[in-house]
Short mmCIF file of C-alpha atoms in Angstrom, two decimals:
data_model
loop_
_atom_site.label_atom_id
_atom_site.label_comp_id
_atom_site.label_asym_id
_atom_site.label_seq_id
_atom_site.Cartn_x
_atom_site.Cartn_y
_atom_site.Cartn_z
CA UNK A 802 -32.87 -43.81 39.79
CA UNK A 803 -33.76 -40.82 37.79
CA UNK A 804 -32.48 -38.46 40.59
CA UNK A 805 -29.24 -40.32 40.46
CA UNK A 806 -28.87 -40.18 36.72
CA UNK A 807 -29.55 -36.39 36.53
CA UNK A 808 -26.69 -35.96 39.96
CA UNK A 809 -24.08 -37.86 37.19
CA UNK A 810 -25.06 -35.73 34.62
CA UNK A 811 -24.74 -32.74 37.09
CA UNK A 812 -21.29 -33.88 38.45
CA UNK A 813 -20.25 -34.62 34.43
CA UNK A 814 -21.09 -31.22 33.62
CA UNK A 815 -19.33 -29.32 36.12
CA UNK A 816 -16.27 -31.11 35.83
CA UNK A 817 -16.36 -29.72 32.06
CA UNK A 818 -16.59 -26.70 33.80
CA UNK A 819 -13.67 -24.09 31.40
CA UNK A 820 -14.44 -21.07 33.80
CA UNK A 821 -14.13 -22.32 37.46
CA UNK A 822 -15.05 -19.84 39.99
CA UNK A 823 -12.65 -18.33 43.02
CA UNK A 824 -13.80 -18.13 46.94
CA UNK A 825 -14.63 -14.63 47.28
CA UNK A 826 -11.82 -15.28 50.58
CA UNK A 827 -9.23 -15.50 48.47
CA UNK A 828 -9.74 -12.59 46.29
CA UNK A 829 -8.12 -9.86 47.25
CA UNK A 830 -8.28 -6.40 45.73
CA UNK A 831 -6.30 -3.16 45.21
CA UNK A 832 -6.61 0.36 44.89
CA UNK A 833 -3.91 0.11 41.38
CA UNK A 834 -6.18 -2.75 40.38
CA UNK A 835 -9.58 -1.06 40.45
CA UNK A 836 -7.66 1.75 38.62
CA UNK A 837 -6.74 -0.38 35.76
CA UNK A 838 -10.01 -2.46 35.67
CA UNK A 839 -11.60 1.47 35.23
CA UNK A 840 -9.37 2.21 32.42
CA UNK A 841 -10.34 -1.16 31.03
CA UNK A 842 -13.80 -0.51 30.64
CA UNK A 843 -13.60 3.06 29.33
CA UNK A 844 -11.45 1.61 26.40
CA UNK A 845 -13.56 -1.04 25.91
CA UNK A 846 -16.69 1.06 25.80
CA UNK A 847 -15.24 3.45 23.44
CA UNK A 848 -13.77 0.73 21.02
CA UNK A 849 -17.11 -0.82 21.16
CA UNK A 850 -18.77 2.35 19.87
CA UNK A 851 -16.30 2.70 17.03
CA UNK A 852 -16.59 -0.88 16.39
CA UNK A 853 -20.19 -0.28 16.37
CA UNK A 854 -20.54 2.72 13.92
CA UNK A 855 -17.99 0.63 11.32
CA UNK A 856 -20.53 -2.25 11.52
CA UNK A 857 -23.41 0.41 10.42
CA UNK A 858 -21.10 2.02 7.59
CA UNK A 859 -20.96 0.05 4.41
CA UNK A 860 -18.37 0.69 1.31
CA UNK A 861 -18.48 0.13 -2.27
CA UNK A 862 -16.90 -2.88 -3.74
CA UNK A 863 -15.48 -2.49 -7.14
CA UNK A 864 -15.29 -5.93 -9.90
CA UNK A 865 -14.03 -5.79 -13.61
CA UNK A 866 -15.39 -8.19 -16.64
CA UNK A 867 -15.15 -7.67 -20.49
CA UNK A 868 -18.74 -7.03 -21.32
CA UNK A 869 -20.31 -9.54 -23.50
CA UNK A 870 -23.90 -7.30 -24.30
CA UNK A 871 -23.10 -6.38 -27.54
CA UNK A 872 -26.48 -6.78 -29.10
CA UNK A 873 -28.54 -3.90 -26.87
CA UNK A 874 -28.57 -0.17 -27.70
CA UNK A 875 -27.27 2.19 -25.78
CA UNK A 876 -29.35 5.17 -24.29
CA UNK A 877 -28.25 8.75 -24.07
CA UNK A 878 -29.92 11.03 -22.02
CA UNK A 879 -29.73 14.51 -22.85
CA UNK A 880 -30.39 17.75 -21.45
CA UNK A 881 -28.68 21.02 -23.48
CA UNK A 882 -29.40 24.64 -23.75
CA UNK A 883 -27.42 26.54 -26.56
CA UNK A 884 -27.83 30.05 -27.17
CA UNK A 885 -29.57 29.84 -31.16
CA UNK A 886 -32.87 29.72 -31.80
CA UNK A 887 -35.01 25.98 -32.33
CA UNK A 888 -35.01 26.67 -36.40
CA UNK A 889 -31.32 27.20 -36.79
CA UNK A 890 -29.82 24.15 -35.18
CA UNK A 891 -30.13 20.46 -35.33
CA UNK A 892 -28.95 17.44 -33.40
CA UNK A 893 -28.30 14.29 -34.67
CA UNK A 894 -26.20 11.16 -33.84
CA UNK A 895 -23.91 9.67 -36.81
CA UNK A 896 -22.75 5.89 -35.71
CA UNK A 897 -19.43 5.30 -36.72
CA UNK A 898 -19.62 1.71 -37.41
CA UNK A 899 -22.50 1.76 -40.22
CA UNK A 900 -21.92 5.12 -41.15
CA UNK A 901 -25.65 5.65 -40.84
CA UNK A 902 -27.42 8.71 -38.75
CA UNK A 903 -29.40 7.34 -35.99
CA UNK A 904 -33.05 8.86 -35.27
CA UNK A 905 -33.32 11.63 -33.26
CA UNK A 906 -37.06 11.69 -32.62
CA UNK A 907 -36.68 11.13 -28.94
CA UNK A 908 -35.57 15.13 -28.70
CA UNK A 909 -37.50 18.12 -27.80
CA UNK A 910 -36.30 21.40 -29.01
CA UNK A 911 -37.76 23.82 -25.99
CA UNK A 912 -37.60 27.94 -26.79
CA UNK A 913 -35.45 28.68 -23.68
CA UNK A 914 -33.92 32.04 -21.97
CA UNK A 915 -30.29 31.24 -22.17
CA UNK A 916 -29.15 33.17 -19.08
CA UNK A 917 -30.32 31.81 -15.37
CA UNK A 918 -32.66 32.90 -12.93
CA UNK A 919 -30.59 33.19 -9.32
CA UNK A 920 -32.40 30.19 -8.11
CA UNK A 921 -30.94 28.11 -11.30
CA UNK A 922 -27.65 30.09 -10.93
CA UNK A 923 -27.25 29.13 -7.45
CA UNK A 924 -28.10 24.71 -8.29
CA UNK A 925 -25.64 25.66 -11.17
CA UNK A 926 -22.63 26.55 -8.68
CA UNK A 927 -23.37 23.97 -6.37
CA UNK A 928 -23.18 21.86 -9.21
CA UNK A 929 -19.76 22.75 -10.54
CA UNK A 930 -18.34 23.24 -6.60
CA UNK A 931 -19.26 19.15 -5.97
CA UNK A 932 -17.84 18.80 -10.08
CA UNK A 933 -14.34 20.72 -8.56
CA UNK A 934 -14.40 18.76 -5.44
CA UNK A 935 -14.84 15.02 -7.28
CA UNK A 936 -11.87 15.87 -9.67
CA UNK A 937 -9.78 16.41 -6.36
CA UNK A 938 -11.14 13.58 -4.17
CA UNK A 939 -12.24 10.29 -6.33
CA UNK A 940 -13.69 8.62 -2.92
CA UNK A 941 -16.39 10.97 -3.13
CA UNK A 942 -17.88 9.09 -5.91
CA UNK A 943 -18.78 6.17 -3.63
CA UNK A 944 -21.30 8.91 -1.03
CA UNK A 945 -23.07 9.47 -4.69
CA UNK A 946 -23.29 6.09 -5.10
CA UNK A 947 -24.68 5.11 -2.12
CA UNK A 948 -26.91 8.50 -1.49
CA UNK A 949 -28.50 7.75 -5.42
CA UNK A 950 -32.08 6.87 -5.29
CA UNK A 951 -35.33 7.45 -7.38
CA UNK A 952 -36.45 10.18 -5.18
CA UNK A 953 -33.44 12.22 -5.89
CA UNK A 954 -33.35 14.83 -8.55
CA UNK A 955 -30.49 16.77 -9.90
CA UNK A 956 -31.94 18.42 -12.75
CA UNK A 957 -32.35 21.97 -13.46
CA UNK A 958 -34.94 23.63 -11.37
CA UNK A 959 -37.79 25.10 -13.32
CA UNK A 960 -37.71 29.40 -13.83
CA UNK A 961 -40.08 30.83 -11.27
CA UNK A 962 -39.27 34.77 -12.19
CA UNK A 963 -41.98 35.54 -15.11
CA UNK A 964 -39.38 37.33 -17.38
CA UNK A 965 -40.73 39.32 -20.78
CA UNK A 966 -37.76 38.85 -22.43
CA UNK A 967 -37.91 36.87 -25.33
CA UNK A 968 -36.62 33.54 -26.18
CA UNK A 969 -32.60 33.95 -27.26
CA UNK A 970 -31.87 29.93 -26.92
CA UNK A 971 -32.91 26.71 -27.63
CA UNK A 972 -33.25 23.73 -25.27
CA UNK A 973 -32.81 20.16 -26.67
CA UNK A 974 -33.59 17.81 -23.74
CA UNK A 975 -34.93 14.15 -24.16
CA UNK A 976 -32.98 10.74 -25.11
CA UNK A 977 -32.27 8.58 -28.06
CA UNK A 978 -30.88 4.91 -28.39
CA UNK A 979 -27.91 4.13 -30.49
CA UNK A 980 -25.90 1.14 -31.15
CA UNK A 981 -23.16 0.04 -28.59
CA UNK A 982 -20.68 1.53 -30.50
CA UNK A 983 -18.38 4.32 -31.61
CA UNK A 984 -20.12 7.00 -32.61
CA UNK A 985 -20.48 11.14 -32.98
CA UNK A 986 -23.58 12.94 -31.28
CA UNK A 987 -23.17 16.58 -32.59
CA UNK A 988 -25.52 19.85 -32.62
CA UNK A 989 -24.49 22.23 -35.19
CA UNK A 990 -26.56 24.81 -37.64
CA UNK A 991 -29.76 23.71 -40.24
CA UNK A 992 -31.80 20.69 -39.46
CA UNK A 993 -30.18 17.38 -40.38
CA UNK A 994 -31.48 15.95 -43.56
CA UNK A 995 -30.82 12.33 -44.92
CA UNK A 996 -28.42 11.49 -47.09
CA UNK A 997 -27.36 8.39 -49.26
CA UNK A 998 -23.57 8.84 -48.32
CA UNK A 999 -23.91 10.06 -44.81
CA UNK A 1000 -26.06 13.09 -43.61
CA UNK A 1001 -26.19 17.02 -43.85
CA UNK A 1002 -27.44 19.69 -42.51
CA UNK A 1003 -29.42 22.79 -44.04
CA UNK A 1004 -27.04 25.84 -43.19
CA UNK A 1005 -27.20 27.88 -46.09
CA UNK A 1006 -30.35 29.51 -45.21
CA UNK A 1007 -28.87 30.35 -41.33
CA UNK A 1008 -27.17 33.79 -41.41
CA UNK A 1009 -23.66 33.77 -40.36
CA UNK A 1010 -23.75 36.28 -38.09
CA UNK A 1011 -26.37 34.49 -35.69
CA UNK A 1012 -24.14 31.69 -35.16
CA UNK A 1013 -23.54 31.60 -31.76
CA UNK A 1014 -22.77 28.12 -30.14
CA UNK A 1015 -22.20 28.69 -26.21
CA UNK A 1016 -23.93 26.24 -24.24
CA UNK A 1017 -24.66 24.92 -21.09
CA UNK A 1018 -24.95 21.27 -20.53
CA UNK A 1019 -27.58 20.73 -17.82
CA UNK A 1020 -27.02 16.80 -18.24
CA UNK A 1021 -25.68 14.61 -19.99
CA UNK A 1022 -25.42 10.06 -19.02
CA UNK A 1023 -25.64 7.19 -20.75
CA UNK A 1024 -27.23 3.79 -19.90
CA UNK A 1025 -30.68 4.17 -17.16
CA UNK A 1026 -31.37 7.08 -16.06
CA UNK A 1027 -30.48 7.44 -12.30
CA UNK A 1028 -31.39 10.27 -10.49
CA UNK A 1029 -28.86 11.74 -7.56
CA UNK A 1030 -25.98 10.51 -9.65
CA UNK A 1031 -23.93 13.51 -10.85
CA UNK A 1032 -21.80 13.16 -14.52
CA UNK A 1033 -18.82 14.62 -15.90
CA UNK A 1034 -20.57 17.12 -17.94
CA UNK A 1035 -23.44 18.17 -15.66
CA UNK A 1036 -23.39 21.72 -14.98
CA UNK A 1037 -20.74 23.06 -17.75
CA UNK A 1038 -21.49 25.98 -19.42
CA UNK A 1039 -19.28 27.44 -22.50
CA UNK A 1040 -18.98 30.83 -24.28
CA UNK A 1041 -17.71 31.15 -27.41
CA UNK A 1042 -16.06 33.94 -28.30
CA UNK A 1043 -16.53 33.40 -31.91
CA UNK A 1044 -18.95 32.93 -34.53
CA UNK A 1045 -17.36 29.99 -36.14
CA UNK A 1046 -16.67 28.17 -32.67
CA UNK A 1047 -16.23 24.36 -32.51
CA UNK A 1048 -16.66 22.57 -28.97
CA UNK A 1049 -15.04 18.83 -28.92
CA UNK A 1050 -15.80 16.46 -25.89
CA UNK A 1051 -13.67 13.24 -26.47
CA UNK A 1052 -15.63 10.86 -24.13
CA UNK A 1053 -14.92 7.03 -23.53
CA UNK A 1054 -17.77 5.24 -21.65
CA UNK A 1055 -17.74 2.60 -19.36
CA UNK A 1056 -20.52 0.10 -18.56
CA UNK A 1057 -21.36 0.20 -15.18
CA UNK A 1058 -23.80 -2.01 -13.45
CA UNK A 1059 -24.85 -0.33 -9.85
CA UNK A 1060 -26.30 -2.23 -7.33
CA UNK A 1061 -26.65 -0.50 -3.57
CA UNK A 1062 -29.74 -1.23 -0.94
CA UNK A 1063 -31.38 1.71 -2.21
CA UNK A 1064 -31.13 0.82 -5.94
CA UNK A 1065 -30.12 -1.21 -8.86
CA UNK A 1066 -29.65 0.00 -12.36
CA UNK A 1067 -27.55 -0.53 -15.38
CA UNK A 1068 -25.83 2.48 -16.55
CA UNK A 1069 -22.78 3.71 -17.87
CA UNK A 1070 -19.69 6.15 -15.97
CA UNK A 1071 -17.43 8.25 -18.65
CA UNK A 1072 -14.20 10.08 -18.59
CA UNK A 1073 -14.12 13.07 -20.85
CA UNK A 1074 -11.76 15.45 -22.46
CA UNK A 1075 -12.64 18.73 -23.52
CA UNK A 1076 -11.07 20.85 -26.71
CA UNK A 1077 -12.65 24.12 -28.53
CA UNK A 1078 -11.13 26.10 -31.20
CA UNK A 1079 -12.37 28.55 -34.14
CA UNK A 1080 -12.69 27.34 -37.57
CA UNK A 1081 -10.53 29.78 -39.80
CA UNK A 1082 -9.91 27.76 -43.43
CA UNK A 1083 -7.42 30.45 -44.33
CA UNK A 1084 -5.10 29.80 -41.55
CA UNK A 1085 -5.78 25.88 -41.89
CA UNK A 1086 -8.42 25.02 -38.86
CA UNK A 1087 -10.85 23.17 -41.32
CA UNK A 1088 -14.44 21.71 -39.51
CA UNK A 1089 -17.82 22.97 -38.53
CA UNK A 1090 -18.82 25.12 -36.29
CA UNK A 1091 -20.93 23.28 -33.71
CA UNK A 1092 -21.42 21.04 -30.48
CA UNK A 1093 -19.35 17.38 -30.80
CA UNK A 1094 -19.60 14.70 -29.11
CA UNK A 1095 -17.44 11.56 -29.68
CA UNK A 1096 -18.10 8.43 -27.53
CA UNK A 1097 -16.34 5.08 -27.24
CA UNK A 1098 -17.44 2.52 -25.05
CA UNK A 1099 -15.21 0.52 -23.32
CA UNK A 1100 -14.45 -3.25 -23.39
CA UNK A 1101 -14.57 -3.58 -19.63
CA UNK A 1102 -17.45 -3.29 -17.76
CA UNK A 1103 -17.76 -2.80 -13.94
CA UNK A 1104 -20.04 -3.64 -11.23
CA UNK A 1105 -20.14 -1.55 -7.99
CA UNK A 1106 -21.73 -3.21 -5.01
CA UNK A 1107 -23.01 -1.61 -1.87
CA UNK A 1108 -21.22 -4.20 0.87
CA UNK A 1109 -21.86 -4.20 4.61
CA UNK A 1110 -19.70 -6.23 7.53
CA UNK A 1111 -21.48 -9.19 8.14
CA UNK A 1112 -22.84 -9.53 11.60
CA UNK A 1113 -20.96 -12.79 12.74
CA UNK A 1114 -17.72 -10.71 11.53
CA UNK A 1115 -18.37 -7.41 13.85
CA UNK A 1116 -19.19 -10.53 16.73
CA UNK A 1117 -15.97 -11.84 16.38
CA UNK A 1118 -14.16 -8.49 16.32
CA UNK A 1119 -16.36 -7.65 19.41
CA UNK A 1120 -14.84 -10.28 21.25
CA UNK A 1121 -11.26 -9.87 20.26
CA UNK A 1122 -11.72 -6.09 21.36
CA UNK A 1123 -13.08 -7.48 25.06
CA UNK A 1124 -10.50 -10.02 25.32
CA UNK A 1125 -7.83 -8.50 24.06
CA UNK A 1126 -7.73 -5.73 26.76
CA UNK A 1127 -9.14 -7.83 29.72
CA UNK A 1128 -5.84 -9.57 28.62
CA UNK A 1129 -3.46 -7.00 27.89
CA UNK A 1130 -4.63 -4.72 31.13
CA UNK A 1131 -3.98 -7.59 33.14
CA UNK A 1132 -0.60 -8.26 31.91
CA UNK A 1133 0.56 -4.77 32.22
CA UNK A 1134 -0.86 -4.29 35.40
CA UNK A 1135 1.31 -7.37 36.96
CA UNK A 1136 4.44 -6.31 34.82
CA UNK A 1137 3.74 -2.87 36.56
CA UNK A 1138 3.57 -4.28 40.01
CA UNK A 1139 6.32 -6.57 39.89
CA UNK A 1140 8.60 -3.64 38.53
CA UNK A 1141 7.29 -1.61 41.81
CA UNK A 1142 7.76 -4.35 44.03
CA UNK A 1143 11.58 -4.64 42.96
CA UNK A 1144 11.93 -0.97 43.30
CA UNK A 1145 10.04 -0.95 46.80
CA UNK A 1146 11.92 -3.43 47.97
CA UNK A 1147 15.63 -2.28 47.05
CA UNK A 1148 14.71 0.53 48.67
CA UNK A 1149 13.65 -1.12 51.80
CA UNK A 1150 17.35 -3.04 52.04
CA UNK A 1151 18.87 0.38 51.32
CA UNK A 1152 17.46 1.38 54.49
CA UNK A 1153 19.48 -1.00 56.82
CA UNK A 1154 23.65 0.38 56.49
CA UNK A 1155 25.99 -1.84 57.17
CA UNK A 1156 28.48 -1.44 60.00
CA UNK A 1157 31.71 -0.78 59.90
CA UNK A 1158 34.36 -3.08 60.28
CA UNK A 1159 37.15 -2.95 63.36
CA UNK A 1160 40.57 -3.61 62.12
CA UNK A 1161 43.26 -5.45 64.15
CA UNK A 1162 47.11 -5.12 64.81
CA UNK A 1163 47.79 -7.38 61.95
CA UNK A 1164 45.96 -6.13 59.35
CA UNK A 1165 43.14 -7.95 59.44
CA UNK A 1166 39.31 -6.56 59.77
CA UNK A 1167 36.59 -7.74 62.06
CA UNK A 1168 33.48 -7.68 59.88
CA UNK A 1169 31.07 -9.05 62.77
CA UNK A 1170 28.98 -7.62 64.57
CA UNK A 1171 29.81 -7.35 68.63
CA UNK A 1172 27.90 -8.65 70.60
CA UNK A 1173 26.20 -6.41 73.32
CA UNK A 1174 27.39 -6.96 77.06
CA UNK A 1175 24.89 -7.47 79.57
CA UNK A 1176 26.29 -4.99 82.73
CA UNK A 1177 25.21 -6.24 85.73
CA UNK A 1178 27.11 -4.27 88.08
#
């Protein structure tokens, strides 16, 4: 009974049989066939390598939201060189919307050799070639995305040479938090004192004449530090030509939330625009000489995802690249030999002429053919 039940179930399944099979006797073969069945498989084997190295690749997927985080500070990171001495010059951050001067006591003012060893000259023209290269192709920015993680570094190498010369700069490196708003970080002569109606700085002691504000910006972000990702700023180095030089960067920040399978981190991308002039009060340039920085943040905020082509998705592309040319091949191949066969075969009835016809007394033309007489004699 059981054998009978499972011969049923046998006989029920291969009548639901979608891929019934051909006597190997009435397959027949050809040379043009086995020519496009090889041409088949190459494509297929290369499309399934391309297809293969697109599955492994992944790309960045962009979203916009107005940001809501209102409440949290804001971190700037920090990392300039300017060519005065520690005890003339003094950094500070003024915030716009309380018209207060945030602390700076997250700084370090480092003695510092303004000009670079050849070992920090050379990261410091790499640094402004991939700087050149991102202002010309914006994709770039999504390889830095995906190639940041915490092993990464892309800060100024350490001096190696032993030089005697003395100290001619001052390094201010470190970072500060500030409210998530407008505000002015600036580095310009005397130390910043507090002040009931803003803030000031002591530069009537600092001698004119030692006023020199070219710089170098080693690095400059905002939001978490994440090493391997490469700002604006990083790597820009200015010389002023005058004593009473000012050096504007009009920057507008954007909240950017970064999450890739190497890392996640919240931190903040920025567009900037640069201006310097001299400050001449007789010919009507008014200011201070001096490093500015003015940052906005923007109302948008954008997260940038690390995607990758879900598995079931290359699948089904797999198969549509298999079927697609066992199924195109195919057609063309019997297209192809049907066209042939019409061509073969007009040229095969071109082969017989017809004969000629025998005309009669009256006109008419004997279009059959004679018959052949059997000559006995």
């Amino acid at each position: 009974m059981r054998r009978l039940n499972r011969r049923k179930t046998l006989s029920l399944v291969k009548e639901l049989d979608a891929f019934p099979k051909v006597p190997e006797s009435y397959v027949e073969t050809s040379a043009s066939g086995g020519t496009v069945s090889l041409i088949a498989f190459t494509t297929m084997a290369l499309l399934t390598i391309m297809e293969f190295s697109v599955y492994q690749d992944t790309w960045m997927k962009y979203e916009y939201e107005v940001d809501k985080d209102f409440s949290s500070k804001l971190r700037i990171n920090i990392d300039i060189t300017v060519a005065m001495k520690c005890q003339y010059v003094g950094a500070d951050v003024l915030d716009l919307a309380e018209t207060m001067v945030a602390s700076a006591d997250g700084l370090v003012y480092e003695p510092a050799i303004f000009d670079l060893s050849p070992q920090q000259r050379e990261w410091q023209r790499m640094l402004q070639l991939i700087q050149s290269r991102l202002q010309e192709e914006h994709s770039l920015q999504d390889v830095i995305f995906k190639s940041a993680f915490k092993s990464a570094s892309t800060a100024l190498p350490p001096r190696e040479d032993d030089s005697s010369q003395p100290p001619d700069a001052c390094r201010i490196r470190g970072h500060l938090y500030v409210n998530k708003v407008a505000g002015n970080f600036h580095i310009t002569v005397g130390k910043a004192i507090p002040h009931p109606r803003g803030h000031a700085h002591l530069a009537a002691l600092v001698n004119h004449d030692s006023y020199n504000f070219s710089h170098r910006i080693d690095h400059l972000s905002f939001g978490e530090l994440v090493p391997g990702i490469i700002n604006p700023l990083d790597g820009t180095e200015k010389i002023a030509l005058d004593h009473n030089q000012m050096f504007q960067y009009f920057i507008t920040i954007v909240p950017t939330k970064l999450h890739t399978y190497k890392i996640s981190a919240d931190t903040h991308q920025f567009a900037v625009t640069e201006r310097e002039r001299v400050i001449n009060h007789a010919a009507g340039s008014h200011g201070v000489s001096g490093i500015f920085m003015k940052y906005d943040l923007s109302s948008l905020m954008v997260t940038v995802t690390e995607e990758h082509m879900p598995f079931w998705q290359f699948f089904v592309r797999l198969c549509g690249i298999v079927g697609g040319i066992f199924s195109t091949t195919g057609m063309l191949h019997g297209i192809g030999k049907f066209i042939v066969e019409i061509i073969y075969c007009r040229f095969r009835l071109g082969a017989y002429k017809p004969v000629s016809s025998v005309p009669f007394e009256d006109g008419h033309t004997d279009n059959h053919v004679p018959l052949l007489e059997n000559n006995t004699h």
